[in-house]
Amino acid sequence: MSLIKSVEELFTKHYGGTAKVVSFAPGRVEFIGNHTDYNQGPVIGAAINMGVSVALQRCEQTVFRFTSGLYPTVEVTDSSKQLVGKDSWVNYPLGVYNALLSRGLKPSGGFEMSIDSDLPHGSGLSSSAALELASAVALSKAYELDLSNEELALVGREAENNFVGVPCGILDQGVSACGKKGELVHIDCSTNSFSNIKLGEGYSIWIFNTHKKHSLVDSMYEKRHDECFEAAKELGVGYLADLTVAAFDSGKSKLSPDVAKRAEHVVYEIDRVNKVQELLLGADSCVKDVGALLFQSHRSSRDLFENSVPELDYLVDILESMPAVLGARLTGGGFGGAAMALTENTFTKVYAESVSSAYRGMFGEEPKVIHCWASDGARLIRS
Ligand code: ADP
Ligand code: MG
């Protein structure tokens, strides 16, 4: 059954009748730009062909009902209060409703919402941003707000930062909001400006999720974050994105060895993101050269930022030896998680299975494999 049909049926089953508004928002892949966002650099992502769908109907009573294919129905009467414990998943759509209040939403009565998803669970494809953006599109339509997708991305981030309490950057929501079929989304994190870059439709993205997570992942992120800001301070700038490669190279001897490595990764990664953008915007875009930059990005994460793990290095090494693979790298925060590969469409499931079985030979279990491609961003399905 299609996702849209299933979210509509869920609505009818729980609330009766047919929902007035149905929306969809995709998950995303970090294409290149590893740990560049909080250093105020650029990052490039791709919206994918899987995501979250929302069906919605306003009601006269001041009551807000949420039901999901994953969780039982939750009913709240005070929309301004965060939920805790098992019902806290409701904070994502409720946070969006609250963020829309400051953008002109006039509260009157309540609403009923059903949610369903075809994003593989726990695969780092940003189901939270997809849920926020699908909610934002549906609520904007139901309450007759006229907001751009860029604005909806900020709404989603505000919900996640302030209502859910996760201090994420703008990548997830920006890409889910602004994706386009066959195109990537470039985000300048210093200005929150978004643009699309044509990749072409002859390419696929394959995700190999190890489902491994370093037990100290949160403190490792924090340490890397602090090392980046220490480097910027030592080099006399607010953020590492304020440095050119040349300025960094001439100043790096001032830094302690570990801090220098972290900063070198970020400064050169920003340069790689810029090069990917230039290559794809160029007259004869050369996706092979883009792939080479993806491999370089991985080596830099592995050797300089030191946020890779042997499982991800192994996947990237095998992928590099396969036909039709243009580039591969770890994607997301690192210290476990997933690797992605950019491939020609001639890379098939059979190739992916040979990567998985080699991985199993080495690590005893298979990674979760997901085949996806650059797709359209958050949108209204019907109203
Ligand atoms: P990611 O965004 O990488 O998938 P997060 O931890 O940021 O992981 O977000 C996952 C959370 O988003 C889930 O724990 C749940 O609270 C919420 N969520 C995602 N998809 C759904 C869904 N289909 N129904 C209800 N809640 C969902
Ligand atoms: Mg998330």
mmCIF file with all atom_site columns, C-alpha atoms and ligand atoms in Angstrom, residues 126-129 160 172, ligand 2:
data_model
loop_
_atom_site.group_PDB
_atom_site.id
_atom_site.type_symbol
_atom_site.label_atom_id
_atom_site.label_alt_id
_atom_site.label_comp_id
_atom_site.label_asym_id
_atom_site.label_entity_id
_atom_site.label_seq_id
_atom_site.pdbx_PDB_ins_code
_atom_site.Cartn_x
_atom_site.Cartn_y
_atom_site.Cartn_z
_atom_site.occupancy
_atom_site.B_iso_or_equiv
_atom_site.pdbx_formal_charge
_atom_site.auth_seq_id
_atom_site.auth_comp_id
_atom_site.auth_asym_id
_atom_site.auth_atom_id
_atom_site.pdbx_PDB_model_num
ATOM   1 C  CA . SER A 1 126 ? 16.325 12.361 9.559  1.00 0.00 ? 126 SER A CA 1
ATOM   2 C  CA . SER A 1 127 ? 12.821 11.141 10.221 1.00 0.00 ? 127 SER A CA 1
ATOM   3 C  CA . SER A 1 128 ? 12.472 13.978 12.747 1.00 0.00 ? 128 SER A CA 1
ATOM   4 C  CA . ALA A 1 129 ? 12.918 16.716 10.115 1.00 0.00 ? 129 ALA A CA 1
ATOM   5 C  CA . GLU A 1 160 ? 13.386 20.768 17.120 1.00 0.00 ? 160 GLU A CA 1
ATOM   6 C  CA . ASP A 1 172 ? 18.000 18.235 8.009  1.00 0.00 ? 172 ASP A CA 1
HETATM 7 MG MG . MG  B 2 .   ? 16.674 13.904 13.656 1.00 0.00 ? 2   MG  B MG 1
#
